[in-house]
PDB file of C-alpha atoms in Angstrom:
ATOM      1  CA  GLN A 480    -250.435 -77.583  11.462  1.00 47.00           C
ATOM      2  CA  ARG A 481    -248.894 -80.961  12.057  1.00 49.00           C
ATOM      3  CA  HIS A 482    -248.282 -81.972  15.205  1.00 47.00           C
ATOM      4  CA  LEU A 483    -245.234 -84.733  15.714  1.00 47.00           C
ATOM      5  CA  THR A 484    -244.256 -87.214  18.332  1.00 50.00           C
ATOM      6  CA  ILE A 485    -240.257 -88.261  19.207  1.00 49.00           C
ATOM      7  CA  PRO A 486    -240.456 -91.214  20.364  1.00 46.00           C
ATOM      8  CA  CYS A 487    -236.501 -91.161  22.066  1.00 46.00           C
ATOM      9  CA  GLU A 488    -235.404 -89.717  25.147  1.00 46.00           C
ATOM     10  CA  MET A 489    -232.738 -87.141  24.291  1.00 48.00           C
ATOM     11  CA  CYS A 490    -229.987 -85.954  26.168  1.00 46.00           C
ATOM     12  CA  ILE A 491    -228.933 -83.006  23.193  1.00 49.00           C
ATOM     13  CA  ARG A 492    -225.682 -82.330  22.683  1.00 49.00           C
ATOM     14  CA  ASP A 493    -224.428 -79.828  20.468  1.00 46.00           C
ATOM     15  CA  SER A 494    -223.980 -81.683  17.436  1.00 50.00           C
ATOM     16  CA  ASP A 495    -227.303 -83.438  18.555  1.00 55.00           C
ATOM     17  CA  TRP A 496    -229.018 -80.778  18.508  1.00 57.00           C
ATOM     18  CA  THR A 497    -227.629 -79.324  15.426  1.00 60.00           C
ATOM     19  CA  LEU A 498    -229.373 -81.797  13.352  1.00 59.00           C
ATOM     20  CA  PHE A 499    -232.286 -81.827  15.726  1.00 60.00           C
ATOM     21  CA  GLN A 500    -232.775 -77.859  14.597  1.00 60.00           C
ATOM     22  CA  ARG A 501    -232.341 -79.280  10.812  1.00 61.00           C
ATOM     23  CA  PHE A 502    -235.283 -81.558  11.420  1.00 58.00           C
ATOM     24  CA  LEU A 503    -236.997 -78.870  12.566  1.00 56.00           C
ATOM     25  CA  LEU A 504    -236.860 -76.462   9.663  1.00 56.00           C
ATOM     26  CA  LYS A 505    -237.559 -79.270   7.469  1.00 57.00           C
ATOM     27  CA  ASN A 506    -241.296 -79.651   9.183  1.00 56.00           C
ATOM     28  CA  SER A 507    -241.230 -75.759   9.707  1.00 56.00           C
ATOM     29  CA  ASP A 508    -245.795 -75.985   9.735  1.00 61.00           C
ATOM     30  CA  SER A 509    -245.205 -78.683  12.672  1.00 64.00           C
ATOM     31  CA  LYS A 510    -245.375 -78.062  16.034  1.00 72.00           C
ATOM     32  CA  PHE A 511    -243.820 -81.150  18.481  1.00 71.00           C
ATOM     33  CA  GLU A 512    -244.332 -83.873  21.680  1.00 74.00           C
ATOM     34  CA  ILE A 513    -240.881 -85.542  22.876  1.00 73.00           C
ATOM     35  CA  ILE A 514    -242.522 -88.919  24.485  1.00 70.00           C
ATOM     36  CA  ASP A 515    -239.962 -89.278  27.194  1.00 73.00           C
ATOM     37  CA  ASP A 516    -237.115 -86.886  29.009  1.00 78.00           C
ATOM     38  CA  ILE A 517    -234.792 -84.104  27.814  1.00 80.00           C
ATOM     39  CA  ASP A 518    -231.695 -83.665  29.563  1.00 79.00           C
ATOM     40  CA  LEU A 519    -229.779 -79.996  28.054  1.00 79.00           C
ATOM     41  CA  THR A 520    -227.771 -79.942  31.526  1.00 81.00           C
ATOM     42  CA  PHE A 521    -224.277 -77.854  30.786  1.00 78.00           C
ATOM     43  CA  ASN A 522    -225.383 -77.637  27.237  1.00 71.00           C
ATOM     44  CA  TYR A 523    -224.139 -74.703  25.679  1.00 72.00           C
ATOM     45  CA  LYS A 524    -225.784 -73.652  22.177  1.00 74.00           C
ATOM     46  CA  VAL A 525    -229.120 -74.247  22.880  1.00 76.00           C
ATOM     47  CA  LYS A 526    -231.252 -70.667  23.370  1.00 80.00           C
ATOM     48  CA  ASP A 527    -235.075 -72.078  22.901  1.00 81.00           C
ATOM     49  CA  LEU A 528    -236.867 -75.077  22.783  1.00 82.00           C
ATOM     50  CA  GLY A 529    -238.118 -73.847  19.756  1.00 78.00           C
ATOM     51  CA  ARG A 530    -242.294 -75.396  18.723  1.00 78.00           C
ATOM     52  CA  ILE A 531    -241.613 -78.110  21.446  1.00 83.00           C
ATOM     53  CA  VAL A 532    -245.085 -78.124  23.019  1.00 87.00           C
ATOM     54  CA  LYS A 533    -245.083 -80.805  25.184  1.00 87.00           C
ATOM     55  CA  ILE A 534    -242.241 -83.133  26.890  1.00 88.00           C
ATOM     56  CA  CYS A 535    -243.910 -86.268  28.529  1.00 86.00           C
ATOM     57  CA  GLY A 536    -240.277 -86.831  30.629  1.00 88.00           C
ATOM     58  CA  THR A 537    -238.810 -84.644  32.865  1.00 91.00           C
ATOM     59  CA  ILE A 538    -236.390 -81.802  31.081  1.00 92.00           C
ATOM     60  CA  ASP A 539    -233.202 -80.891  33.065  1.00 91.00           C
ATOM     61  CA  LEU A 540    -232.196 -77.353  32.491  1.00 91.00           C
ATOM     62  CA  PHE A 541    -230.178 -77.271  34.467  1.00 91.00           C
ATOM     63  CA  ARG A 542    -226.452 -74.544  34.107  1.00 88.00           C
ATOM     64  CA  SER A 543    -227.565 -74.417  30.007  1.00 86.00           C
ATOM     65  CA  LYS A 544    -227.615 -71.810  28.411  1.00 85.00           C
ATOM     66  CA  ILE A 545    -231.087 -71.609  27.200  1.00 86.00           C
ATOM     67  CA  GLU A 546    -233.244 -67.845  27.550  1.00 86.00           C
ATOM     68  CA  CYS A 547    -236.375 -69.122  26.837  1.00 87.00           C
ATOM     69  CA  LEU A 548    -239.245 -72.245  26.797  1.00 91.00           C
ATOM     70  CA  GLY A 549    -240.595 -71.637  23.326  1.00 87.00           C
ATOM     71  CA  SER A 550    -244.108 -72.844  22.498  1.00 89.00           C
ATOM     72  CA  LEU A 551    -243.375 -75.745  25.941  1.00 93.00           C
ATOM     73  CA  LYS A 552    -246.883 -75.788  28.213  1.00 95.00           C
ATOM     74  CA  PHE A 553    -246.929 -79.718  29.031  1.00 96.00           C
ATOM     75  CA  VAL A 554    -243.888 -81.222  31.327  1.00 96.00           C
ATOM     76  CA  GLY A 555    -245.258 -85.031  32.075  1.00 95.00           C
ATOM     77  CA  GLU A 556    -242.819 -85.542  35.087  1.00 96.00           C
ATOM     78  CA  ASP A 557    -240.169 -82.662  36.629  1.00 97.00           C
ATOM     79  CA  ILE A 558    -238.393 -79.036  35.023  1.00 97.00           C
ATOM     80  CA  ASN A 559    -235.537 -77.746  36.795  1.00 97.00           C
ATOM     81  CA  MET A 560    -234.566 -74.513  35.159  1.00 94.00           C
ATOM     82  CA  SER A 561    -231.982 -74.295  38.683  1.00 93.00           C
ATOM     83  CA  GLY A 562    -229.042 -72.067  37.587  1.00 89.00           C
ATOM     84  CA  THR A 563    -229.869 -70.557  33.901  1.00 89.00           C
ATOM     85  CA  LEU A 564    -230.443 -67.667  32.080  1.00 87.00           C
ATOM     86  CA  ILE A 565    -233.800 -68.038  31.456  1.00 89.00           C
ATOM     87  CA  THR A 566    -236.306 -64.601  32.549  1.00 87.00           C
ATOM     88  CA  ASP A 567    -239.828 -65.570  31.279  1.00 87.00           C
ATOM     89  CA  ILE A 568    -241.378 -68.881  31.869  1.00 92.00           C
ATOM     90  CA  GLY A 569    -243.331 -68.020  28.433  1.00 90.00           C
ATOM     91  CA  ASP A 570    -246.427 -70.682  27.188  1.00 94.00           C
ATOM     92  CA  LEU A 571    -245.608 -73.530  30.376  1.00 97.00           C
ATOM     93  CA  GLU A 572    -249.249 -74.244  32.055  1.00 98.00           C
ATOM     94  CA  TYR A 573    -249.369 -77.919  33.486  1.00 98.00           C
ATOM     95  CA  VAL A 574    -246.345 -79.293  34.939  1.00 98.00           C
ATOM     96  CA  SER A 575    -247.305 -82.770  36.565  1.00 98.00           C
ATOM     97  CA  GLY A 576    -244.382 -83.061  38.905  1.00 98.00           C
ATOM     98  CA  ASN A 577    -241.051 -80.828  40.366  1.00 98.00           C
ATOM     99  CA  VAL A 578    -240.259 -77.272  39.744  1.00 98.00           C
ATOM    100  CA  ASN A 579    -236.776 -76.498  40.354  1.00 98.00           C
ATOM    101  CA  LEU A 580    -236.096 -72.481  40.010  1.00 96.00           C
ATOM    102  CA  THR A 581    -233.821 -72.009  42.429  1.00 94.00           C
ATOM    103  CA  GLY A 582    -231.238 -68.933  41.220  1.00 91.00           C
ATOM    104  CA  ALA A 583    -233.170 -68.270  38.539  1.00 91.00           C
ATOM    105  CA  ARG A 584    -234.066 -65.190  36.962  1.00 91.00           C
ATOM    106  CA  ILE A 585    -237.561 -65.683  36.381  1.00 92.00           C
ATOM    107  CA  LYS A 586    -240.096 -62.863  37.383  1.00 91.00           C
ATOM    108  CA  SER A 587    -243.017 -63.945  37.111  1.00 93.00           C
ATOM    109  CA  LEU A 588    -244.623 -68.003  36.711  1.00 95.00           C
ATOM    110  CA  ASN A 589    -246.728 -66.554  34.073  1.00 94.00           C
ATOM    111  CA  ASN A 590    -249.392 -68.670  32.874  1.00 96.00           C
ATOM    112  CA  LEU A 591    -248.833 -71.822  35.160  1.00 98.00           C
ATOM    113  CA  LYS A 592    -252.036 -73.127  36.878  1.00 98.00           C
ATOM    114  CA  TYR A 593    -250.515 -76.149  37.878  1.00 98.00           C
ATOM    115  CA  VAL A 594    -247.609 -78.445  39.812  1.00 98.00           C
ATOM    116  CA  GLY A 595    -247.377 -81.775  41.379  1.00 98.00           C
ATOM    117  CA  GLY A 596    -245.211 -81.240  43.035  1.00 98.00           C
ATOM    118  CA  ASN A 597    -242.538 -79.504  44.820  1.00 98.00           C
ATOM    119  CA  LEU A 598    -242.269 -75.762  43.557  1.00 97.00           C
ATOM    120  CA  ALA A 599    -238.475 -74.416  44.342  1.00 97.00           C
ATOM    121  CA  LEU A 600    -238.269 -70.965  44.219  1.00 95.00           C
ATOM    122  CA  TYR A 601    -235.490 -70.651  47.291  1.00 92.00           C
ATOM    123  CA  GLY A 602    -233.466 -67.400  45.452  1.00 91.00           C
ATOM    124  CA  SER A 603    -234.774 -67.310  42.203  1.00 92.00           C
ATOM    125  CA  ALA A 604    -236.015 -64.034  41.612  1.00 91.00           C
ATOM    126  CA  VAL A 605    -240.100 -64.848  40.953  1.00 93.00           C
ATOM    127  CA  GLU A 606    -242.158 -62.635  42.334  1.00 92.00           C
ATOM    128  CA  THR A 607    -245.376 -62.826  41.403  1.00 93.00           C
ATOM    129  CA  PHE A 608    -247.370 -65.969  41.204  1.00 94.00           C
ATOM    130  CA  SER A 609    -248.784 -64.830  38.333  1.00 94.00           C
ATOM    131  CA  LYS A 610    -252.382 -67.682  37.602  1.00 96.00           C
ATOM    132  CA  LEU A 611    -250.867 -70.725  39.852  1.00 97.00           C
ATOM    133  CA  GLU A 612    -253.698 -72.666  40.280  1.00 96.00           C
ATOM    134  CA  TYR A 613    -252.679 -75.485  43.131  1.00 97.00           C
ATOM    135  CA  VAL A 614    -249.447 -76.613  44.146  1.00 97.00           C
ATOM    136  CA  GLY A 615    -248.939 -80.488  44.954  1.00 97.00           C
ATOM    137  CA  GLY A 616    -246.200 -80.256  47.533  1.00 97.00           C
ATOM    138  CA  VAL A 617    -243.910 -76.919  49.561  1.00 96.00           C
ATOM    139  CA  ILE A 618    -242.937 -73.912  47.960  1.00 96.00           C
ATOM    140  CA  SER A 619    -239.594 -73.497  48.801  1.00 95.00           C
ATOM    141  CA  LEU A 620    -239.404 -69.686  49.593  1.00 92.00           C
ATOM    142  CA  SER A 621    -236.571 -67.284  50.454  1.00 88.00           C
ATOM    143  CA  LYS A 622    -236.892 -63.332  52.649  1.00 81.00           C
ATOM    144  CA  GLN A 623    -235.904 -61.631  48.866  1.00 78.00           C
ATOM    145  CA  ASN A 624    -238.728 -63.479  46.578  1.00 83.00           C
ATOM    146  CA  ASP A 625    -240.854 -60.437  47.027  1.00 83.00           C
ATOM    147  CA  ILE A 626    -244.725 -61.962  46.299  1.00 89.00           C
ATOM    148  CA  PRO A 627    -247.741 -60.178  47.511  1.00 88.00           C
ATOM    149  CA  LYS A 628    -248.982 -61.497  50.120  1.00 87.00           C
ATOM    150  CA  ASN A 629    -252.486 -62.001  49.271  1.00 88.00           C
ATOM    151  CA  GLU A 630    -250.975 -64.392  46.804  1.00 90.00           C
ATOM    152  CA  LEU A 631    -248.913 -65.739  49.296  1.00 88.00           C
ATOM    153  CA  LEU A 632    -252.049 -66.455  51.598  1.00 88.00           C
ATOM    154  CA  LYS A 633    -253.330 -68.653  48.983  1.00 89.00           C
ATOM    155  CA  PHE A 634    -250.390 -71.318  49.626  1.00 89.00           C
ATOM    156  CA  LYS A 635    -249.870 -70.357  53.183  1.00 84.00           C
ATOM    157  CA  HIS A 636    -249.974 -74.224  54.206  1.00 84.00           C
ATOM    158  CA  ASN A 637    -248.133 -74.965  51.272  1.00 87.00           C
ATOM    159  CA  ILE A 638    -244.868 -72.946  52.173  1.00 89.00           C
ATOM    160  CA  ILE A 639    -241.907 -72.902  53.530  1.00 87.00           C
ATOM    161  CA  TYR A 640    -238.746 -70.560  53.467  1.00 84.00           C
TER     162      TYR A 640
END
């Protein structure tokens, strides 16, 4: 299986995504790595990230219609999923920067192990940290986050309400 690198910043508009999807179909046996940032803010066509496994920059999904992160495992900077329809972060394991899930429908952090910056969960549906091992900044929660006390104890010095 090939691993293709796409060396450009992508602010994907609806028409761009159609072209990108055609590129993906032509290279259907490949996994993809984006060198820079992806901005899908207010994008209403993109539903999932498909076979993109690594984004070296920031990915902004604010109020997009994205439902699935696909095969994404690594984000080199920040990821903003605030106001999205995503209910599952899938295979995502490592984010070097901040993770913003404010108001998101996600209930579990699944395979996410590392957040280098802040983890914003305020107003989200998150109920469990799952495999989370490290948060470099603060974890912002609201009283509605029903995370078990034994999970909260591990990060007690990071948490703010």
